[in-house]
Tab-separated table of C-alpha atoms in Angstrom:
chain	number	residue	atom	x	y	z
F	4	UNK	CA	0.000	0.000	0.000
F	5	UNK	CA	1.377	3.099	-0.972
F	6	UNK	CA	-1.391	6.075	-0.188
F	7	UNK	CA	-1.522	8.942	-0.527
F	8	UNK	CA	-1.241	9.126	-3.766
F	9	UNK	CA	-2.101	11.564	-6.998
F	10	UNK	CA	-2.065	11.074	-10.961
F	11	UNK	CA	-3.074	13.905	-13.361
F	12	UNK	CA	-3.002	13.989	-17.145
F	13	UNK	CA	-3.068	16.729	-19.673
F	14	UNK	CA	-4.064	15.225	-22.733
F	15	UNK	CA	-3.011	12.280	-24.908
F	16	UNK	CA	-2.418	12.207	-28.496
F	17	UNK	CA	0.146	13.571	-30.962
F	18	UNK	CA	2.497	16.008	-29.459
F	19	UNK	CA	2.475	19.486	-31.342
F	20	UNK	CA	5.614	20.293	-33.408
F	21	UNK	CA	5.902	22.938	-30.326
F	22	UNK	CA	7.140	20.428	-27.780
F	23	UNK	CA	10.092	20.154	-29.427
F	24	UNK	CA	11.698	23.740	-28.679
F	25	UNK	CA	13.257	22.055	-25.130
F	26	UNK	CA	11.416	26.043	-23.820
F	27	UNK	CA	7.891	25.039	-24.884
F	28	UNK	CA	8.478	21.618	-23.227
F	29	UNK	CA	9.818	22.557	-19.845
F	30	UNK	CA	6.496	24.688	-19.616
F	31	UNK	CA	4.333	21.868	-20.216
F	32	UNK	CA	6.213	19.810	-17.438
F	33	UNK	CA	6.277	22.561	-14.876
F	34	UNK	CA	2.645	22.983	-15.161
F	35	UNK	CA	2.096	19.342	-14.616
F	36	UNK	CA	4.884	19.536	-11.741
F	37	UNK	CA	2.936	22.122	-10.107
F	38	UNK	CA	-0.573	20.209	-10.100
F	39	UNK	CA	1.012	17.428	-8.835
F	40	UNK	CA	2.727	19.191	-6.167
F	41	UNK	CA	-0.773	21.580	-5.454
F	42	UNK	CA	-2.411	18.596	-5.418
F	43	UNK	CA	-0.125	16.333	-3.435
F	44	UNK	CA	0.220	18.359	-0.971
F	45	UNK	CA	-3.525	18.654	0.358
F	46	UNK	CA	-3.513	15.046	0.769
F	47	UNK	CA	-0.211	15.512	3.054
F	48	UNK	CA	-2.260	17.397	5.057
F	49	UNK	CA	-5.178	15.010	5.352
F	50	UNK	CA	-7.708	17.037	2.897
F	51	UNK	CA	-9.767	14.619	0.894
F	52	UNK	CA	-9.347	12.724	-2.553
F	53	UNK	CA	-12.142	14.882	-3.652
F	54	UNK	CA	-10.456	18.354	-2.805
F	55	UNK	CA	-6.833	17.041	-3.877
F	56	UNK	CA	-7.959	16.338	-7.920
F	57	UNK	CA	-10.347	19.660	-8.072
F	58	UNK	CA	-6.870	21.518	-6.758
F	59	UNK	CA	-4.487	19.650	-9.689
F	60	UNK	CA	-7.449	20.360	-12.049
F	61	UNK	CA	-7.397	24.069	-11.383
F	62	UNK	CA	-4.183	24.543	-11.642
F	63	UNK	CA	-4.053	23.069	-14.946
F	64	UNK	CA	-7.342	24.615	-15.858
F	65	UNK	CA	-5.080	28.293	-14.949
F	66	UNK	CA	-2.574	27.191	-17.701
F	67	UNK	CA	-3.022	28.495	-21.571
F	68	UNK	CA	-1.296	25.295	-22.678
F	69	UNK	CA	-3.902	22.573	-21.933
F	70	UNK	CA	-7.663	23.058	-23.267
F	71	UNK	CA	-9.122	23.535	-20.358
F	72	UNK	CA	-10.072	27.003	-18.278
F	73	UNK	CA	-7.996	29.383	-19.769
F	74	UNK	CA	-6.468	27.569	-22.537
F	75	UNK	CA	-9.804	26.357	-24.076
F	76	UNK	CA	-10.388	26.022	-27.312
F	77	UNK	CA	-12.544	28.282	-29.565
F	78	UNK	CA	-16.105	26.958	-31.391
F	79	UNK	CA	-17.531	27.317	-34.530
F	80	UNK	CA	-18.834	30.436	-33.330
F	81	UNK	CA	-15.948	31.996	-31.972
F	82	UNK	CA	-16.907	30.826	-28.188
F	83	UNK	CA	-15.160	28.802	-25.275
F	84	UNK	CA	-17.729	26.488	-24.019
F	85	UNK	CA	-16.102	24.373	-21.048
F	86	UNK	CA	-17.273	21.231	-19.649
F	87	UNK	CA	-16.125	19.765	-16.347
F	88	UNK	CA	-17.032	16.364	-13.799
F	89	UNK	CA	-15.903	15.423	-10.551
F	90	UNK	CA	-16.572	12.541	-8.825
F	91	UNK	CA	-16.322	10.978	-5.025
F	92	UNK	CA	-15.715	7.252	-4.712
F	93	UNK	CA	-16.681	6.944	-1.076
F	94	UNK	CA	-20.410	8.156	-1.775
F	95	UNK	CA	-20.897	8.324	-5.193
F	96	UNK	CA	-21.872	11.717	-5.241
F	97	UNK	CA	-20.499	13.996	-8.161
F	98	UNK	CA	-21.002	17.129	-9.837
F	99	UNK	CA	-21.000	18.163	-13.409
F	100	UNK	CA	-21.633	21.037	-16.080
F	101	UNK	CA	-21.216	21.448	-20.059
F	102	UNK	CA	-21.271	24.625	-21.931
F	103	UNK	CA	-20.562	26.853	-19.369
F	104	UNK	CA	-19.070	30.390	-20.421
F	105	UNK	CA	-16.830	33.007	-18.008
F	106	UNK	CA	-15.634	30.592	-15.437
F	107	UNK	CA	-11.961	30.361	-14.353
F	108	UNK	CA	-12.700	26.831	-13.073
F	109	UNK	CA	-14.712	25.010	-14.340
F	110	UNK	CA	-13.557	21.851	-11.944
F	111	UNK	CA	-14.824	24.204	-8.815
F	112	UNK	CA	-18.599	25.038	-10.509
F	113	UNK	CA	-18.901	21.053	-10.582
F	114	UNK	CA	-17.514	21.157	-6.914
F	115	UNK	CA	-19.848	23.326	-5.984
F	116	UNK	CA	-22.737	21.039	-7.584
F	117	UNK	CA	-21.906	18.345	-5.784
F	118	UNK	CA	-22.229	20.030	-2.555
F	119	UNK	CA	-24.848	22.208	-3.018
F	120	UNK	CA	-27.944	20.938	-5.227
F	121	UNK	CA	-29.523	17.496	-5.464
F	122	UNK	CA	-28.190	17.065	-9.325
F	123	UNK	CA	-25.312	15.733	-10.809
F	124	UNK	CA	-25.342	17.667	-14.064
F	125	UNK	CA	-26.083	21.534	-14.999
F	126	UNK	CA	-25.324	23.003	-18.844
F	127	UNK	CA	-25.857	26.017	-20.610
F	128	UNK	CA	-27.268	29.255	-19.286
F	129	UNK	CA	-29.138	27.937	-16.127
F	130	UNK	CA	-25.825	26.436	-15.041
F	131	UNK	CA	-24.063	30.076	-15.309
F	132	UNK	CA	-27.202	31.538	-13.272
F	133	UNK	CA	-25.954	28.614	-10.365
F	134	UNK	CA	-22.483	29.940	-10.806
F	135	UNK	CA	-23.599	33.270	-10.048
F	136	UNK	CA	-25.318	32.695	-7.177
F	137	UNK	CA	-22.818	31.075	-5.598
F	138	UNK	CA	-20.422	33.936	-6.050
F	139	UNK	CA	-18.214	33.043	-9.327
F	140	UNK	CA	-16.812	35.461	-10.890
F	141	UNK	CA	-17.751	35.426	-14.730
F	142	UNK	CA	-14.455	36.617	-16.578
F	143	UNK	CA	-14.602	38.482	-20.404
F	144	UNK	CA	-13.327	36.678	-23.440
F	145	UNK	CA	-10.414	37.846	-23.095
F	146	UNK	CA	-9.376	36.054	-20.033
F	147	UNK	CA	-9.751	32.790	-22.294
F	148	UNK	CA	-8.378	34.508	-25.774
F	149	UNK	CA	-4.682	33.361	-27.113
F	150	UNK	CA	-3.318	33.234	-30.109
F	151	UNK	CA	-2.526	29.812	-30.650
F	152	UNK	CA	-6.249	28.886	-30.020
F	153	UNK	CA	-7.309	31.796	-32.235
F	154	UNK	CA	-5.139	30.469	-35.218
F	155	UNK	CA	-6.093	26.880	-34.396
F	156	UNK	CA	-9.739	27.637	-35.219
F	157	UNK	CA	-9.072	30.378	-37.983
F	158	UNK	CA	-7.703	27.302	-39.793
F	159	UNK	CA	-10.443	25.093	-40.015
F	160	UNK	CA	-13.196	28.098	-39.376
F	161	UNK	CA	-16.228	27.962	-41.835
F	162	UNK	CA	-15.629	24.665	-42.665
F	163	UNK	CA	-17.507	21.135	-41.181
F	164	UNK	CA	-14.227	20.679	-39.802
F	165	UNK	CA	-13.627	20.282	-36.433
F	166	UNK	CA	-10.275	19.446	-34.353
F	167	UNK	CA	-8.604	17.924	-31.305
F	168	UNK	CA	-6.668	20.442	-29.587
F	169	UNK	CA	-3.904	20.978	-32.334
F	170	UNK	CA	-4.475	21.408	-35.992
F	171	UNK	CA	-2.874	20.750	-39.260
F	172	UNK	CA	-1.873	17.243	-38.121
F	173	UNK	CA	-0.595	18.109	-34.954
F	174	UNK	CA	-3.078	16.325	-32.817
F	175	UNK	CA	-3.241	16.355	-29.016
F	176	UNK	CA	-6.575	16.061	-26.809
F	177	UNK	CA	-6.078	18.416	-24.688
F	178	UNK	CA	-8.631	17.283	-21.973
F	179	UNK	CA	-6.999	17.518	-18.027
F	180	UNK	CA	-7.836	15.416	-14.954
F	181	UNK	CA	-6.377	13.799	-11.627
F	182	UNK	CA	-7.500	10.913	-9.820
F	183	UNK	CA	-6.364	10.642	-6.098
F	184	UNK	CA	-6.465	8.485	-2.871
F	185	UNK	CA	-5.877	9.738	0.171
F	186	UNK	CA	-5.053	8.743	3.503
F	187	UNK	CA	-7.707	7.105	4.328
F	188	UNK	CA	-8.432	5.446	1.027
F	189	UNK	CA	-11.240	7.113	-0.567
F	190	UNK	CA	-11.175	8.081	-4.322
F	191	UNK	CA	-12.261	10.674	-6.337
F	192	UNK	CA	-11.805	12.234	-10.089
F	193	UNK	CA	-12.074	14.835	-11.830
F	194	UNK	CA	-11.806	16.468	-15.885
F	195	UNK	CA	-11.895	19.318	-17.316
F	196	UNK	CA	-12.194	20.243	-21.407
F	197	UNK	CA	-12.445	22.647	-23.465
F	198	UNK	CA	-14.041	20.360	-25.905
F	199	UNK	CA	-13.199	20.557	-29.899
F	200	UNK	CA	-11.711	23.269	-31.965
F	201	UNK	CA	-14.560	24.472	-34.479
F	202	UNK	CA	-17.294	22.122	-32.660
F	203	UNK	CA	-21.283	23.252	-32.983
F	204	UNK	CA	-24.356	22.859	-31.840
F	205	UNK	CA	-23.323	22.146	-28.032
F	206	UNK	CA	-21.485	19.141	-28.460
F	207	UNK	CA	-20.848	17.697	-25.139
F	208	UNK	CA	-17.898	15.463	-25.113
F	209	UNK	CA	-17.113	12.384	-22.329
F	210	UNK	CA	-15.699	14.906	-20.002
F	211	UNK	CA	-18.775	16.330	-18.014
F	212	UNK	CA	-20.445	12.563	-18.456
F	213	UNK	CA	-20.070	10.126	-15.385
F	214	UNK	CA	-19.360	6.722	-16.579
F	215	UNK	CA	-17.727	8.001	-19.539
F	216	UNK	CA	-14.981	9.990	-18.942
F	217	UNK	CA	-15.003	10.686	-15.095
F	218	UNK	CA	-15.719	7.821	-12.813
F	219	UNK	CA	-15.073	6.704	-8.929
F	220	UNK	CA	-16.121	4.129	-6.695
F	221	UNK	CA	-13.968	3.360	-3.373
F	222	UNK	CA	-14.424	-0.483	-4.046
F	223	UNK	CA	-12.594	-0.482	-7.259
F	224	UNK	CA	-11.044	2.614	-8.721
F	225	UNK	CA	-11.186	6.333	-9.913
F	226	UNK	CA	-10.801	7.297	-13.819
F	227	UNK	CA	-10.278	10.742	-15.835
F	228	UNK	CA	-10.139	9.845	-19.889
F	229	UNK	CA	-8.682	11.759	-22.289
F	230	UNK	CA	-9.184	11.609	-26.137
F	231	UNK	CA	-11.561	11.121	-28.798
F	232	UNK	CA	-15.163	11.728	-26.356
F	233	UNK	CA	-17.437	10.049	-28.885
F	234	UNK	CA	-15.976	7.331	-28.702
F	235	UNK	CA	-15.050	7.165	-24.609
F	236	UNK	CA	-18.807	7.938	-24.714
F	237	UNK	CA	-20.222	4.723	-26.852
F	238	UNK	CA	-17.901	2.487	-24.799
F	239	UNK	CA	-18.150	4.234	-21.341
F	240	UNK	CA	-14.968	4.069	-21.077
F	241	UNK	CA	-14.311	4.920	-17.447
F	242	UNK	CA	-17.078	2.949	-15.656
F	243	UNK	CA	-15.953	0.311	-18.122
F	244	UNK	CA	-12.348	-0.023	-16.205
F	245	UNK	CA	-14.407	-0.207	-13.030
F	246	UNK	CA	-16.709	-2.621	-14.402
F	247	UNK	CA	-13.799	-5.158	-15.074
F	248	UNK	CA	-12.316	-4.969	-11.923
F	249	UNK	CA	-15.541	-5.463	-9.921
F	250	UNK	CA	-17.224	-8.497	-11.704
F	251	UNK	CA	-14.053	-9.775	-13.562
F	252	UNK	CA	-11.758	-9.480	-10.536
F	253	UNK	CA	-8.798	-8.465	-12.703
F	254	UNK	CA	-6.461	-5.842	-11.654
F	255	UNK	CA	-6.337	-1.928	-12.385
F	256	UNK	CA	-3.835	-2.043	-14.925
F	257	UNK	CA	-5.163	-5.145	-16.455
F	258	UNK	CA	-8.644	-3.398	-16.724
F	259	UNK	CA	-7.300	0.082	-17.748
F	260	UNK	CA	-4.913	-1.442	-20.344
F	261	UNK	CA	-7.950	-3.576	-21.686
F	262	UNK	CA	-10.365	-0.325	-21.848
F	263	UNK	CA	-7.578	1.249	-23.889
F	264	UNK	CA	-5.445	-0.675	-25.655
F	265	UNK	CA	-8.455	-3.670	-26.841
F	266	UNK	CA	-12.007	-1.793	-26.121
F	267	UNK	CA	-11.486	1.689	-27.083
F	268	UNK	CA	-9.334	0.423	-30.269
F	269	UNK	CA	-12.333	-2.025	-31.270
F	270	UNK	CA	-14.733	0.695	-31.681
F	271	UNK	CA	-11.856	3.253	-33.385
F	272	UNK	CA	-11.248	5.691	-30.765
F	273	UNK	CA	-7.854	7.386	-29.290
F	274	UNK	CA	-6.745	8.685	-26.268
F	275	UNK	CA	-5.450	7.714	-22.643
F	276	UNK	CA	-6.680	7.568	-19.096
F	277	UNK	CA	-5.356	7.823	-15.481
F	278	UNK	CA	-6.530	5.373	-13.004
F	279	UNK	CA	-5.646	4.290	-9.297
F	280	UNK	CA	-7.558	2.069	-6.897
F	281	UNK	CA	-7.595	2.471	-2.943
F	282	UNK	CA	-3.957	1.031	-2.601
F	283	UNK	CA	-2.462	3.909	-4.242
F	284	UNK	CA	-1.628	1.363	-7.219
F	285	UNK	CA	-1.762	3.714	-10.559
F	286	UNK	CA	-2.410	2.821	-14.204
F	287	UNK	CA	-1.907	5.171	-17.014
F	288	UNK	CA	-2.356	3.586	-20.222
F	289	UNK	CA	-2.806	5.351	-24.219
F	290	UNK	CA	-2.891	4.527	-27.772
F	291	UNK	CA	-1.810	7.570	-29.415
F	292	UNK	CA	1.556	8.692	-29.623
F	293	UNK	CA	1.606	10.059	-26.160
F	294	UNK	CA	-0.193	11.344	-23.399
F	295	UNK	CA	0.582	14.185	-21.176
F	296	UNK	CA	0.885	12.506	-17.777
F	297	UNK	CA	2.343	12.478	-13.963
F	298	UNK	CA	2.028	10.581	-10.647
F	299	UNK	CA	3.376	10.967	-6.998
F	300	UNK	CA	3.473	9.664	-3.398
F	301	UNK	CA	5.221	9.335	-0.967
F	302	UNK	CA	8.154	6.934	-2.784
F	303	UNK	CA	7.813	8.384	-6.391
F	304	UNK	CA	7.453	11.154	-8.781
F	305	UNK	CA	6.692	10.982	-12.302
F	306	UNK	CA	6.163	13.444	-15.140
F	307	UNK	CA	5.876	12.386	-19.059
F	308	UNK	CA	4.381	13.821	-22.522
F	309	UNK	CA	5.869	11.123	-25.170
């Protein structure tokens, strides 16, 4: 047994042509350094699962590089509509929202539905009249604007096209999330997205969807996906890891590696997931080139894009 312990991932995928300036890189890994560390050390001081992966979320969700929070993507219509779920293992409870506008963090709206309302799952414009009454602040356009997301979608804008992250063949899903156990071994998860470069007519990816892309449950494990959503979506993906441990008996990384590398493949999807089960034991498998990716506890620290 080896708890606490943390995992977060930034995406899976194809790494931009960017990574490769050894600059652009180190800024990647410091941002995932500095989740792991934000989140890490909450669970040091006995905070739960569920507040340790809504801290490593946030930070990531602060960082232009990943599509989340600031760094998300622009729509079809020039937008950034965010989606976010997290999840507690000990009582199943979990919060969620898609095509939310103006929020710094998203990961702390679906915090703030789990604790506070009876649902799992707000969207749209009723789910910004929630955040408002529970004090968000709702930040311009420009908060979320940079330039590499604005010349992402000006090159596919006012077509059917839509893209993952990085365009013109530079393909990463830039989805974040952490899973985490803490001292007392309880689970949670959490993801954030900025969904699809060019997407329309509210297209909700596996994100915000329990089951799909966010799933815990204290009795076998907690999962954040990353990659293509439809396709995390048609094969639930994350309860799907869960579901093999519990009534196959098989272990996390034989259930996670079977979701990913056999399941997910079978129906033609991409992309990666974190995983870890109440022993601190962590799985991180992908089929794409890479996946953005760390771990820690007590014995080891981990970062990794390729």
């Amino acid at each position: 047994m080896n708890i606490p312990a943390l995992a977060i991932h930034g995406g899976s995928g194809t790494a931009p042509s960017s990574i490769r300036d050894k600059k652009i890189k180190k800024m990647y890994q410091n941002a995932l350094e500095e989740a792991l560390y934000a989140g890490f050390t909450l669970l040091k001081q006995d905070y739960t699962a569920l507040e340790s992966v809504a801290k490593a979320v946030s930070v990531l969700e602060n960082c232009e590089l990943y599509n989340a929070g600031k760094g998300s993507v622009f729509t079809a219509d020039g937008q950034h509509e965010m989606d976010a779920a997290i999840m507690d293992g000990k009582t199943f409870e979990a919060g969620a929202i898609a095509g939310i506008q103006g929020i710094k963090n998203p990961v702390m709206l679906a915090k703030d539905i789990l604790h506070h309302t009876p649902f799992v799952f707000l969207s749209g414009s009723k789910a910004m009249e929630f955040a408002q009454l529970q004090g968000f602040e709702i930040h311009p356009p420009s908060y979320f604007h940079s330039q590499y997301r604005y010349d992402q979608w000006q090159a596919v804008k006012g077509s059917e096209e839509v893209k993952l992250d990085h365009s013109k063949g530079d393909y990463k899903f830039g989805t974040v999330g952490a899973v985490a156990v803490d001292i007392n071994g309880n689970l949670a998860a959490a993801t954030s997205t900025g969904g699809m470069t060019n997407k329309k007519w509210g297209r909700v990816g596996d994100s915000p969807l329990i089951g799909a892309g966010t799933y815990a449950n204290n009795t076998t494990c907690a999962v954040s996906c990353t990659g293509y959503g439809e396709y995390f979506i048609k094969g639930v993906a994350a309860y799907d890891v869960s579901c093999r441990m519990e009534y196959s008996g098989v272990t996390l990384k034989q259930a996670s590696n079977d979701v990913i590398h056999k399941r997910l493949k079978e129906l033609g999807g991409e992309g990666g997931l974190i995983s870890i089960d109440s022993q601190g034991n962590i799985s991180m498998p992908f089929n794409t080139e890479g996946m953005y990716r760390g771990m820690m506890n007590d014995e080891d620290f981990f970062t990794g894009i390729l």
